[in-house]
Tab-separated table of C-alpha atoms in Angstrom:
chain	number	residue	atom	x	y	z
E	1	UNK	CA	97.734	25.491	6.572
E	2	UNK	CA	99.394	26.776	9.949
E	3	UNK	CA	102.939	27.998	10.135
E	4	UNK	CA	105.258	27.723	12.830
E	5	UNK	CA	108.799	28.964	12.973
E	6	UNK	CA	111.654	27.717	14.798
E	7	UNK	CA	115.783	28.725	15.837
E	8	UNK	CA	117.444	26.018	16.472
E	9	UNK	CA	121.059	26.195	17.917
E	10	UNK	CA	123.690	23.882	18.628
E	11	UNK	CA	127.253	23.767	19.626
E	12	UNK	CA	127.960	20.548	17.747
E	13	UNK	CA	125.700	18.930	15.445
E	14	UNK	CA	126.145	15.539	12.877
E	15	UNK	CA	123.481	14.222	10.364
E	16	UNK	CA	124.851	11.350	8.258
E	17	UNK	CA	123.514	9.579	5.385
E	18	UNK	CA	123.950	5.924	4.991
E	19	UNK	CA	127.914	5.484	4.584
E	20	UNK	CA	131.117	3.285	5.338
E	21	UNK	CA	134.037	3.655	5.025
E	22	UNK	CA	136.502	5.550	7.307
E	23	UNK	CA	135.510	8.828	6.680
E	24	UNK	CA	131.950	9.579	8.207
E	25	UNK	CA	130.428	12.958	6.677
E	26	UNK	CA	128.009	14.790	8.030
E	27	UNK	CA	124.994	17.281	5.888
E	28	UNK	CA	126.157	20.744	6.051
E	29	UNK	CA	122.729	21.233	7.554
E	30	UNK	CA	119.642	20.176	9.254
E	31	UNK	CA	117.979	17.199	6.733
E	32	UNK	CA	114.570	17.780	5.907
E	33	UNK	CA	113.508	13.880	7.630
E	34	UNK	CA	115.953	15.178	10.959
E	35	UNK	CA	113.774	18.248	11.386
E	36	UNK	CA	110.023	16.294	11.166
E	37	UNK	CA	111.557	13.839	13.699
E	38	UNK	CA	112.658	16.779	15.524
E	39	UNK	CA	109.234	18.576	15.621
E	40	UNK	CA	107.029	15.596	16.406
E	41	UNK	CA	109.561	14.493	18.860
E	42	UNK	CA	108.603	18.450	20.566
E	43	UNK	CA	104.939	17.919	20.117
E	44	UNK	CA	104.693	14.502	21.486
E	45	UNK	CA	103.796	12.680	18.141
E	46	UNK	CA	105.279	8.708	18.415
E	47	UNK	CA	106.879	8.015	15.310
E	48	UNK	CA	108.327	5.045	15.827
E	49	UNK	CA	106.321	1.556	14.629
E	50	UNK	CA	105.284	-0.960	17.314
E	51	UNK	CA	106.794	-4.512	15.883
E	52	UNK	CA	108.880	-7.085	16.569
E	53	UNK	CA	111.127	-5.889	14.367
E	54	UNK	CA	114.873	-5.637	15.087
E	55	UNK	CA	115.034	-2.367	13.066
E	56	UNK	CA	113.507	0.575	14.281
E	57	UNK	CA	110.754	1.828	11.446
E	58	UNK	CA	109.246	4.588	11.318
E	59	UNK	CA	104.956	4.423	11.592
E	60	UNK	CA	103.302	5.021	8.573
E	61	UNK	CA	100.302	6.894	9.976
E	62	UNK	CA	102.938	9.135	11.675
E	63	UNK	CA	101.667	12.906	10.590
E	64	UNK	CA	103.579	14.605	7.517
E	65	UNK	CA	104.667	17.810	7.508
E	66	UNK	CA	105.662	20.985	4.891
E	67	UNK	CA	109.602	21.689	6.371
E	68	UNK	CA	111.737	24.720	5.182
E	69	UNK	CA	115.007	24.764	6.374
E	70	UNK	CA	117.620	27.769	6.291
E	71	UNK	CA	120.897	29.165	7.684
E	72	UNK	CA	121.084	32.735	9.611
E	73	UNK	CA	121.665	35.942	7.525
E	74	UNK	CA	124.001	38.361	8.664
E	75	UNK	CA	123.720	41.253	5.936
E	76	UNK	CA	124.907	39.395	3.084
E	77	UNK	CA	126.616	36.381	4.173
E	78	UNK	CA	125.067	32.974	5.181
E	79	UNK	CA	126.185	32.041	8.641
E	80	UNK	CA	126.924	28.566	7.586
E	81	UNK	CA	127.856	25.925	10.603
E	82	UNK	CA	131.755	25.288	10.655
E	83	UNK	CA	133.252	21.502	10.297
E	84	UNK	CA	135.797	19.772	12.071
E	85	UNK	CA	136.437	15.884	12.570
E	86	UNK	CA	137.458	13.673	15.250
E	87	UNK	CA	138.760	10.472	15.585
E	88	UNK	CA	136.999	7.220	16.880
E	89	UNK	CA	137.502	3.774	17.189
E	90	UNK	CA	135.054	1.711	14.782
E	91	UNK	CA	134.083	-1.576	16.314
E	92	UNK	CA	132.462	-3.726	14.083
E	93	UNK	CA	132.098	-7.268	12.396
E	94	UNK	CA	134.539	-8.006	8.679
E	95	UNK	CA	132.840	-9.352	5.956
E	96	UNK	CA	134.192	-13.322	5.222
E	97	UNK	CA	136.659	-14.428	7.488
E	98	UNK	CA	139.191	-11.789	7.312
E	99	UNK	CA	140.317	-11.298	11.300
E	100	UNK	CA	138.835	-14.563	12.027
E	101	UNK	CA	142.312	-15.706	14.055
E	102	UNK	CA	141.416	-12.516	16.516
E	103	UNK	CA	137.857	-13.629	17.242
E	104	UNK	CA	139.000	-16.207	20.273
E	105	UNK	CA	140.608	-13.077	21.848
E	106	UNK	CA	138.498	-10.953	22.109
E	107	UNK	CA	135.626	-13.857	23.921
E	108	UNK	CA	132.666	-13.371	21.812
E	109	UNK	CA	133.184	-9.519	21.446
E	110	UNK	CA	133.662	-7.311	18.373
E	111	UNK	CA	137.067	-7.909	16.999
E	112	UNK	CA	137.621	-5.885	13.909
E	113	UNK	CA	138.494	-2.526	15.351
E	114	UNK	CA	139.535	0.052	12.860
E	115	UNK	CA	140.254	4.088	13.315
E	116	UNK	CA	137.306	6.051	12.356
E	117	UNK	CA	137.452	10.108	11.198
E	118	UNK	CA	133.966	11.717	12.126
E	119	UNK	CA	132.789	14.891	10.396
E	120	UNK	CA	131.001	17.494	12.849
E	121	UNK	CA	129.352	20.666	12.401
E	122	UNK	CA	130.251	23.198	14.564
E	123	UNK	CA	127.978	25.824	15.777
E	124	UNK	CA	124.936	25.338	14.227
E	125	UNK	CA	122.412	28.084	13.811
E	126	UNK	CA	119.298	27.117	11.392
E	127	UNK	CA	115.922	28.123	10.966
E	128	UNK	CA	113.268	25.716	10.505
E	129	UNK	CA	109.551	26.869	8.653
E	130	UNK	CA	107.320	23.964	9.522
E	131	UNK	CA	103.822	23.793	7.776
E	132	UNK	CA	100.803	21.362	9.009
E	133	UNK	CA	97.251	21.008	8.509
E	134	UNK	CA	96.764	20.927	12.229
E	135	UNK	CA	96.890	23.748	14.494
E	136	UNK	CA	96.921	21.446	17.143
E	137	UNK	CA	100.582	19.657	16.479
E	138	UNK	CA	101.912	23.114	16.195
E	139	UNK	CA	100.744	24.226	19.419
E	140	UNK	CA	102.500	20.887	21.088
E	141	UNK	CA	105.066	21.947	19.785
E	142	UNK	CA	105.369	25.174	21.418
E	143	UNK	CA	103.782	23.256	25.067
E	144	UNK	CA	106.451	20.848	24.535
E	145	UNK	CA	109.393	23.546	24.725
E	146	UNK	CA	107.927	24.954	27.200
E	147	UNK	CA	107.139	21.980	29.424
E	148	UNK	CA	103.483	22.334	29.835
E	149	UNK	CA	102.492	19.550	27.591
E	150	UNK	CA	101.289	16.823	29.260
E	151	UNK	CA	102.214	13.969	28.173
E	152	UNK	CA	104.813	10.708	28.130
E	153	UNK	CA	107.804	11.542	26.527
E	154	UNK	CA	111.019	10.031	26.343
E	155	UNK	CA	114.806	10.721	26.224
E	156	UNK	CA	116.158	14.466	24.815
E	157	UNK	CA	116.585	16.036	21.597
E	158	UNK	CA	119.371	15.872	20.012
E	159	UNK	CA	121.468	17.480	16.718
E	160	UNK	CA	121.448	14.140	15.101
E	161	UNK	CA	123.626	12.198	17.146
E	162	UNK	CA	122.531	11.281	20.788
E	163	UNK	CA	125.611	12.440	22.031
E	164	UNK	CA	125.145	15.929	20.519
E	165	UNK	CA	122.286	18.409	22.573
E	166	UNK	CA	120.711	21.411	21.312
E	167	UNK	CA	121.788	24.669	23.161
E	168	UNK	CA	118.117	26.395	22.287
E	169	UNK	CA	115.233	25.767	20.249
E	170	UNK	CA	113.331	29.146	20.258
E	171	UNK	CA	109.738	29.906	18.697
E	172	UNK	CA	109.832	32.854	16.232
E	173	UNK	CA	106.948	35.150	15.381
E	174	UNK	CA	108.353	35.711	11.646
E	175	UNK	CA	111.978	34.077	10.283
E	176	UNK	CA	115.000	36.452	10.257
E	177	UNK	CA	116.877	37.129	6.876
E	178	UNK	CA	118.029	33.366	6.255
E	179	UNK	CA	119.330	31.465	3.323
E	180	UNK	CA	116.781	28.929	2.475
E	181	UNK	CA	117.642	25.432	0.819
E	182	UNK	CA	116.016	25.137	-2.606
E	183	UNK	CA	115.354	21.600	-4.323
E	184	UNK	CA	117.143	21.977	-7.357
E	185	UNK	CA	115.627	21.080	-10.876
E	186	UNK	CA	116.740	19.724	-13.732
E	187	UNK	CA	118.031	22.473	-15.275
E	188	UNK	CA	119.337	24.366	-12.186
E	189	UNK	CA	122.653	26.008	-12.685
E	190	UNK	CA	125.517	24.910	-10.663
E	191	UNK	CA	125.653	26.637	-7.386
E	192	UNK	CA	127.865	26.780	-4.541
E	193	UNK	CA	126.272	24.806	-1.365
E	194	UNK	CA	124.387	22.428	-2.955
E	195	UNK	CA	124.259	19.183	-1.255
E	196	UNK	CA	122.048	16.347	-1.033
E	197	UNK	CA	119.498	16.283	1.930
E	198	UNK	CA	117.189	13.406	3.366
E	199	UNK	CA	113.825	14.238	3.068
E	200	UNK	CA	112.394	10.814	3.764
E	201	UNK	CA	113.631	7.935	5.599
E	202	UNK	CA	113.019	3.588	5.304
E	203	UNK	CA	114.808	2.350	8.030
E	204	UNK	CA	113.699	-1.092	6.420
E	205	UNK	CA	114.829	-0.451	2.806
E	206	UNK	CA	117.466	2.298	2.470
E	207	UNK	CA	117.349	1.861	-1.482
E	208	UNK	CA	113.558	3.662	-0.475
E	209	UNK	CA	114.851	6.645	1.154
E	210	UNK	CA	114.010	9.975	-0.301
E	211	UNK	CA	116.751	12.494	-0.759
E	212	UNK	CA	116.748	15.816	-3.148
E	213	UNK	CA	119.402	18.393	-4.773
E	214	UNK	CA	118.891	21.248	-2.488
E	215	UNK	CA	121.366	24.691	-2.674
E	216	UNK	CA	120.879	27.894	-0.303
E	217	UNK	CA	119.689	31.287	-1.577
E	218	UNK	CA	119.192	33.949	-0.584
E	219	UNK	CA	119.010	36.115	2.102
E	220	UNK	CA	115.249	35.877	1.977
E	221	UNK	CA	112.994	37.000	4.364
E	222	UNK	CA	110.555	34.160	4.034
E	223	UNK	CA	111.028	30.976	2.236
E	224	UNK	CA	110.638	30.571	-1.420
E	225	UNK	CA	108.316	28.102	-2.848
E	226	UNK	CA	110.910	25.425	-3.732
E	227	UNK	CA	112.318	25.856	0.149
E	228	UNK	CA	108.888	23.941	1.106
E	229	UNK	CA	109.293	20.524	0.865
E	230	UNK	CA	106.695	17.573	2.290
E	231	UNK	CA	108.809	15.358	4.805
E	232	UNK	CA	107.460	12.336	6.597
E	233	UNK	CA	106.744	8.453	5.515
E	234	UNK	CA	104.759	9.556	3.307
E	235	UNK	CA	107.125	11.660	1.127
E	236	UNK	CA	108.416	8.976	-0.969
């Protein structure tokens, strides 16, 4: 299996889980599913299902990959991506009839509008271990960064929000010191950092999507075997 490694930096980043509410978080981290998209997205690789669909699914026969995901090193201390919040105004439809009297206003446009507090990630600075049976995808990955890859792409990517660009996405000969996100067992002590990550996404049927106990350790210089961690529709 063929290894590529990957910097990726941001000056704002947000990956959110399925939520509502006022308060939208964000992963203290790249997911797992947000850093296959990213790579295939690189290489070329479609992953998005052709259909009629009004949801946007994800192609089963899309390749899977082996992801490791960690934050910078510096000595001892885990350069972990800051957090602030901003507001927003949240358009959307009520449940029932609550608002209904407002609907006539507003001429057939959204009329429940509510103030929103978005989580964001500040500086992010993550290394990503990716791991495929095809020497091939790896190697459009690296053409794809540096624009010699020919072939039809579409839009730019993004730190999980299409508003938010990367700064850099660099190719690494070996990973730096980094603190790698383990899954968690069973019997796992508590430890400080651990969050839940994606590793899988149904766009169709959320109660389907794959997420996993992960917590950082580390510094390592390479990732440890629970770090490794098979993303992709077919992880669930």
């Amino acid at each position: 299996m063929s290894t590529l490694w990957l910097r990726v930096r941001a000056p704002f980043a947000a990956y959110r889980w399925m939520q509502a509410g006022v308060w939208r978080a964000t992963s203290p981290v790249m997911p797992h599913s947000a850093a296959w998209g990213l790579v295939l997205n690189l290489a070329g690789v479609e992953t998005r299902l052709k259909t009629d669909d009004v949801t946007t699914l994800v192609d089963p026969q899309a390749p899977s990959l082996r992801v490791a995901v960690g934050e910078v090193a510096v000595g001892e201390q885990r350069m972990a991506a800051g957090r602030t919040s901003l507001y927003q105004q949240l358009h959307s439809y009520p449940v029932g009839n609550s608002g209904a009297e407002l609907a006539e206003r507003t001429f057939g446009a959204k009329y429940w509008i509510a103030p929103t507090r978005r989580e964001l990630l500040v500086e992010l600075d993550c290394i990503l271990g990716v791991q495929s049976d095809s020497q091939t995808l790896l190697d459009n990955v690296v053409k794809g960064l540096n624009g010699t890859l020919d072939v039809k792409r579409y839009g730019l990517p993004f730190a999980g929000d299409n508003n938010l660009l990367l700064d850099r996405v660099d190719v690494l000969p070996e990973p730096p010191p980094a603190f790698w996100y383990e899954v968690m067992s069973e019997d796992s002590p508590a430890s400080e950092g651990s969050c839940r990550l994606t590793v899988s996404i149904d766009r169709a049927d959320s109660s389907r999507t794959v997420t996993r106990l992960f917590a950082p350790t580390g510094p390592h210089a390479q990732p440890p075997e629970p770090a490794w961690v098979d993303t992709g529709p077919l992880a669930a």
